[in-house]
Coordinates of C-alpha atoms and ligand atoms in Angstrom, one line a residue:
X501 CA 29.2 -11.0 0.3
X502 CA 28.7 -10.6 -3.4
X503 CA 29.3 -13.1 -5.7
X504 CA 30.3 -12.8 -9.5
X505 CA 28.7 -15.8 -10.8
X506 CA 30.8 -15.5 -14.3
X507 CA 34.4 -15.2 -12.6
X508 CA 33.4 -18.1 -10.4
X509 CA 33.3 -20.7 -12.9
X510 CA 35.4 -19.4 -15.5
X511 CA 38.1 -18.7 -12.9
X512 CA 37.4 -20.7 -9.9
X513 CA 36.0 -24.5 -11.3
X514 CA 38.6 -26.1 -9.1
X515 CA 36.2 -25.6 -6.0
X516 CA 33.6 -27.6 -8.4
X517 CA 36.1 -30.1 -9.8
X518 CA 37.5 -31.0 -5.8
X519 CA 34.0 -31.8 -5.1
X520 CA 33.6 -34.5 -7.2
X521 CA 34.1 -37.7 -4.7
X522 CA 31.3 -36.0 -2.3
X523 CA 28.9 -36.6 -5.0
X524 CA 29.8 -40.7 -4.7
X525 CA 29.6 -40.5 -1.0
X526 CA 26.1 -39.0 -1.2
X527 CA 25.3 -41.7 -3.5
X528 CA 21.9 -40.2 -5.3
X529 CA 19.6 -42.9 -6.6
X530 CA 17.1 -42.1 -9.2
X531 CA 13.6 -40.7 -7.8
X532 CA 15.7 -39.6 -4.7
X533 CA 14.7 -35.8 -4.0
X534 CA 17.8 -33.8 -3.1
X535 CA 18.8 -30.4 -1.5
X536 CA 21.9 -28.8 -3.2
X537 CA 22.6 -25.9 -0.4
X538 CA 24.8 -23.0 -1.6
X539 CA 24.4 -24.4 -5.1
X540 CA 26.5 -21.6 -6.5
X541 CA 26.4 -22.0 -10.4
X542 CA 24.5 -25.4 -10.6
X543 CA 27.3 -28.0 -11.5
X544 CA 26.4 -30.3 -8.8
X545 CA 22.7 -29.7 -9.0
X546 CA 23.1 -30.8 -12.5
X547 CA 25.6 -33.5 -11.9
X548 CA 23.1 -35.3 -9.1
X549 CA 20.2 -34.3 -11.3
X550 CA 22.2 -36.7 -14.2
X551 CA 21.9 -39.5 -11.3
X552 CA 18.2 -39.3 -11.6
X553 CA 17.5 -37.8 -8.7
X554 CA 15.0 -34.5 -8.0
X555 CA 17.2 -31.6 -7.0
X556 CA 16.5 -28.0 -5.5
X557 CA 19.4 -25.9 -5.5
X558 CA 19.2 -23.0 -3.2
X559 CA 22.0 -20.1 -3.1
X560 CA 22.1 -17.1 -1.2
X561 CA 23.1 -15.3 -4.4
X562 CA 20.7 -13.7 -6.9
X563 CA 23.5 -13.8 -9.4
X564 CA 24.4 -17.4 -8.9
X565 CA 20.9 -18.5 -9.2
X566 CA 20.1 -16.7 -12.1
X567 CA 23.4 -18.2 -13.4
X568 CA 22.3 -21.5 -12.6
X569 CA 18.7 -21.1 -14.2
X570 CA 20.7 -19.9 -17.5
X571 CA 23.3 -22.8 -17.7
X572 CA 20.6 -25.6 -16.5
X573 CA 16.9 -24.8 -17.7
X574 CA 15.3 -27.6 -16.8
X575 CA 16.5 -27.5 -12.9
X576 CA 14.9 -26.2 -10.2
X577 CA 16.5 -23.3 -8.0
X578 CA 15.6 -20.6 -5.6
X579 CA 17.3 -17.9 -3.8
X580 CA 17.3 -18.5 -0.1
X581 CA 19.9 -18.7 3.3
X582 CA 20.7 -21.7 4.9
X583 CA 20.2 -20.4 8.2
X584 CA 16.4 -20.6 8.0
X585 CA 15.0 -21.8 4.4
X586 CA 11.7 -24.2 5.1
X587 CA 10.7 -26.5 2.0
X588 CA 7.1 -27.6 1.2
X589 CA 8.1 -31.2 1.2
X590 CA 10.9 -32.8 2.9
X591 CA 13.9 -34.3 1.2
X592 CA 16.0 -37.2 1.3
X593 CA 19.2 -35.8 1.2
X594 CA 20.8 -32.8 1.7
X595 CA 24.1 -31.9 -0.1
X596 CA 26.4 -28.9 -0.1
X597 CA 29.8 -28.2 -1.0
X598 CA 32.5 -25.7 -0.2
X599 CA 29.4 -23.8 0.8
X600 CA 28.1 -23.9 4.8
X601 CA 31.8 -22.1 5.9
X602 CA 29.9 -19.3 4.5
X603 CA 27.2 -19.6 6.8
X604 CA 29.0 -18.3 9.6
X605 CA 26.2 -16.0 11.3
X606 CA 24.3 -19.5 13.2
X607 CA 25.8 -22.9 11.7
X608 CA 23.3 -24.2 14.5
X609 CA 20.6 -22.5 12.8
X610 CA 22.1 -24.3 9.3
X611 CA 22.1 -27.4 10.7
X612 CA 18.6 -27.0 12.0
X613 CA 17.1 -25.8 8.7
X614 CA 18.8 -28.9 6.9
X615 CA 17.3 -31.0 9.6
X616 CA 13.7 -29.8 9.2
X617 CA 13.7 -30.1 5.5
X618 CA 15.1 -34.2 5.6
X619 CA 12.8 -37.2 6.4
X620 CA 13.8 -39.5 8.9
X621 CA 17.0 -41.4 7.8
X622 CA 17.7 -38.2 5.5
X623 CA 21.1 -37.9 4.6
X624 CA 23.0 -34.5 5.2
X625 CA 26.0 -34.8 3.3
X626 CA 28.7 -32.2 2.5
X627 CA 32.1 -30.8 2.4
X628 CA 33.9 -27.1 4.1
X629 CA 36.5 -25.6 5.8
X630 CA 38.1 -27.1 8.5
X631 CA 39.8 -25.6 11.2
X632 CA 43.3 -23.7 9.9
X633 CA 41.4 -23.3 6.7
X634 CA 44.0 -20.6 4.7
X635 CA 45.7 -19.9 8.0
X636 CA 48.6 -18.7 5.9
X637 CA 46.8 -16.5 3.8
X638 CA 44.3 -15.0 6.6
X639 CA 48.0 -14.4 8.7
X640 CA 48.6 -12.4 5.8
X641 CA 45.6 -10.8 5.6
X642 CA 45.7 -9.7 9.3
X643 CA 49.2 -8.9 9.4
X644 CA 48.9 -6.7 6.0
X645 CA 46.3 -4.7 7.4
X646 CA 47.8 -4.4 11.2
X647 CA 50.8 -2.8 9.1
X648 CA 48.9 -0.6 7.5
X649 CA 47.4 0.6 10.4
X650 CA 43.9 -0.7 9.9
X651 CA 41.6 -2.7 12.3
X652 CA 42.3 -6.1 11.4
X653 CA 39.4 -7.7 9.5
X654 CA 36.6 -9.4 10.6
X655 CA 36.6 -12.6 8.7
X656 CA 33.4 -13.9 7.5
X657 CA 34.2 -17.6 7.5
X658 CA 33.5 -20.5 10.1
X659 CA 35.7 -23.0 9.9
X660 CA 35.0 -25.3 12.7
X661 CA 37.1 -28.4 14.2
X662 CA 35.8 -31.7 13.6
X663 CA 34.7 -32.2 16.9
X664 CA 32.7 -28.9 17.2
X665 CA 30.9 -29.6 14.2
X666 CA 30.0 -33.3 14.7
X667 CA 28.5 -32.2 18.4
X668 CA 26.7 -29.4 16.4
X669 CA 25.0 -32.3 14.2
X670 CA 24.5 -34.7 16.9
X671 CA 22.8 -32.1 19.3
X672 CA 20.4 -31.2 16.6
X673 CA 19.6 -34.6 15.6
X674 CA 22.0 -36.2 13.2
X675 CA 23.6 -39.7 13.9
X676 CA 27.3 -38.8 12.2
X677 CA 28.1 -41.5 9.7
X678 CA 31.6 -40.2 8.6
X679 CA 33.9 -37.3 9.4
X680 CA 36.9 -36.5 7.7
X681 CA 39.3 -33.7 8.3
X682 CA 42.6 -33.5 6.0
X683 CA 44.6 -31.3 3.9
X684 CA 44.3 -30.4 0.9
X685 CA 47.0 -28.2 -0.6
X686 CA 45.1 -26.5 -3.6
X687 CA 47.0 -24.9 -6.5
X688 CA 45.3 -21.5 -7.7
X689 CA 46.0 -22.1 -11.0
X690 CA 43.7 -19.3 -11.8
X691 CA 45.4 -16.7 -9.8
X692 CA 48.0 -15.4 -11.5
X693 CA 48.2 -12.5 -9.2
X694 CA 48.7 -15.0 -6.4
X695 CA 46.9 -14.6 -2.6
X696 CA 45.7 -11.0 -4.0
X697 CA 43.6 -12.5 -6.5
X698 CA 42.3 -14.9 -4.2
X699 CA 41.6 -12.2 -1.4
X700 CA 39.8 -10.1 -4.6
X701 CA 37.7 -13.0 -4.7
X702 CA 36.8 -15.3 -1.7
X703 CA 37.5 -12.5 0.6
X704 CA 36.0 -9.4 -1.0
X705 CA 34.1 -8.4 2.1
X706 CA 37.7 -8.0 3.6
X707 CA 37.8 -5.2 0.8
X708 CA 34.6 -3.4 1.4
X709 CA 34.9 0.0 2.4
X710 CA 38.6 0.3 2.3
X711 CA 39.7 3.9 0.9
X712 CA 40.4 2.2 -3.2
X713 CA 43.9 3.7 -3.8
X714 CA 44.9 1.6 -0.5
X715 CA 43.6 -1.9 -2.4
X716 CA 46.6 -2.6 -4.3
X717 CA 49.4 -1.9 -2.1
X718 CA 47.7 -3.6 0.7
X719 CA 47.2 -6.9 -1.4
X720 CA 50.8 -6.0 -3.0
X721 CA 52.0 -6.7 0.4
X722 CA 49.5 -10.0 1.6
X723 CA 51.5 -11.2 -1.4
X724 CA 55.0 -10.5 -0.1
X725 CA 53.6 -12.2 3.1
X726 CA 51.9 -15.2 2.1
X727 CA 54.8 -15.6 -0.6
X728 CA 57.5 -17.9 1.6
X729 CA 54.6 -20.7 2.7
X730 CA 52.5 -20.4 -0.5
X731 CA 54.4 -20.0 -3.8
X732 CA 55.9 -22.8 -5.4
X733 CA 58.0 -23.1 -8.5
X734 CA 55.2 -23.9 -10.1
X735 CA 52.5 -21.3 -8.6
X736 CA 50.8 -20.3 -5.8
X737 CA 49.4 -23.1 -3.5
X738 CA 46.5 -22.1 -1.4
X739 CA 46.6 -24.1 2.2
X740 CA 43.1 -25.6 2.0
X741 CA 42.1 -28.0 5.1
X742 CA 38.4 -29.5 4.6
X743 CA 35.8 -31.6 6.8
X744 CA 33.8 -34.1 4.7
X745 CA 31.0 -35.4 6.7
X746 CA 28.2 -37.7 6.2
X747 CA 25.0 -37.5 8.8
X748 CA 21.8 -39.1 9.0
X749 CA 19.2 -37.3 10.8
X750 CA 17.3 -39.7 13.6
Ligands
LIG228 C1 32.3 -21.4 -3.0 S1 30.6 -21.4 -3.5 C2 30.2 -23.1 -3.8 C3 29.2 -23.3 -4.9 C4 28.9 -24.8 -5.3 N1 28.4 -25.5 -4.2 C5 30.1 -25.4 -5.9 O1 30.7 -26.3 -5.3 O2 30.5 -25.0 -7.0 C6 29.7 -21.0 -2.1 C7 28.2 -20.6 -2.3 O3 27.6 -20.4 -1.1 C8 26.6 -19.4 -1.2 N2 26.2 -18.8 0.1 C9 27.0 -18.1 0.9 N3 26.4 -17.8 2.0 C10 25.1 -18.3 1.9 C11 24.0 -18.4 2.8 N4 24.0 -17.8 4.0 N5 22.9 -19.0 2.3 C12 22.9 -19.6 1.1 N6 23.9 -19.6 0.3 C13 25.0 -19.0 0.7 C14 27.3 -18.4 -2.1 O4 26.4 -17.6 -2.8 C15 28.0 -19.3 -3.1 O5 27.3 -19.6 -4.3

């Protein structure tokens, strides 16, 4: 999918600010050389980078990289896909964040690339979507377009279970250290507009190629849906459930 590296930050820094205690648990120590995959717009790059350690972020995402160049000049990132970057040297750690869900085409072929750019004892540490990841607001999703009498949408997530993904890193090599799976019921401050705006946003691929006068109504209605499980008094809650793991490869 496309990413627009400006409404991402501006709009969406809670998916940076949540991250914050995976930065402690991968624990960077100055000199350390460090992977940030699907760096996005830099924060954490430059957030390990503060620790004293070497980081590379690498993004998928033109946009987001040239982002990241612009907000951090003196960092380091390249465009490239998790499934199969290679690195001239290998690493230390590896880190991502709200990221390898999006690498849904191979997450063997992730975990592989991650393991062939660590040294021995390299730590892979990093944060997705669980299992039941939005469930409410992909229900709506699926149901919205069903009812408007559209082929319900591929979506272009992988949110595994903890057990699927831990075999995943032990099979390719990786002793798992730490898995968590929990909740975490995430308000969208940012979306005024609700599950629509989040659907304009995270799931815009769901959008592609719809006829654009049927956009509106169709979201109109993942609204009404998602509505009874999601919006609170206060705002709209997305139903976030994440897997925080910490691996080190043998
Ligand atoms: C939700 S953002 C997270 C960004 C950053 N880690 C953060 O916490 O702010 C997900 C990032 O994954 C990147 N991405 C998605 N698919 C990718 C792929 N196959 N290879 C590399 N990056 C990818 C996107 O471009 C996006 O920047």
């Amino acid at each position: 999918m496309r990413w627009n590296a400006r409404a991402y930050d501006s709009s969406f820094g809670y998916v940076s600010a949540q991250g914050a205690p995976l930065v402690e648990l991968l624990d960077p120590r100055p000199g350390e050389r460090i992977l940030d995959l699907g760096c996005g717009t830099g924060v954490f790059t430059a957030e390990i980078a503060g620790r004293g350690a070497e980081v590379l972020g690498i993004d998928g995402s033109p946009a987001m990289i040239e982002k990241a160049l612009s907000l951090h000049p003196g960092l380091d990132f390249i465009v490239g896909d998790g499934h199969d970057f290679t690195v001239a040297q290998l690493y230390d750690a590896c880190f991502s964040n709200a990221a390898l869900h999006w690498y849904s085409r191979d997450p063997d072929a992730v975990i592989a690339s991650v393991r062939d750019a660590l040294q021995p004892g390299g730590r892979f540490v990093a944060e997705l979507g669980g299992a039941g990841n939005c469930s409410e607001l992909t229900a709506a999703v699926s149901t919205a377009w069903r009812e408007y009498g559209l082929r319900e949408p591929a979506l272009p997530w992988y949110f595994p279970t903890p057990a699927e993904y831990a075999s995943r890193l032990e099979k390719a090599g990786f002793t798992v250290r730490l898995l968590e799976y929990f909740d975490r019921p995430t308000p969208l401050d940012d979306c005024p507009n609700g599950a629509a705006d989040w659907v304009r946003v995270f799931g815009a691929s769901l959008l592609e190629g719809l006829p654009p006068d049927l956009v509106d109504p169709l979201l109109r209605r993942v609204n009404e849906l998602a509505a009874p499980a999601l919006r609170r008094e206060t705002g709209w809650m997305a139903d976030y459930v994440r897997l925080r793991f910490a691996a080190v490869r043998r």
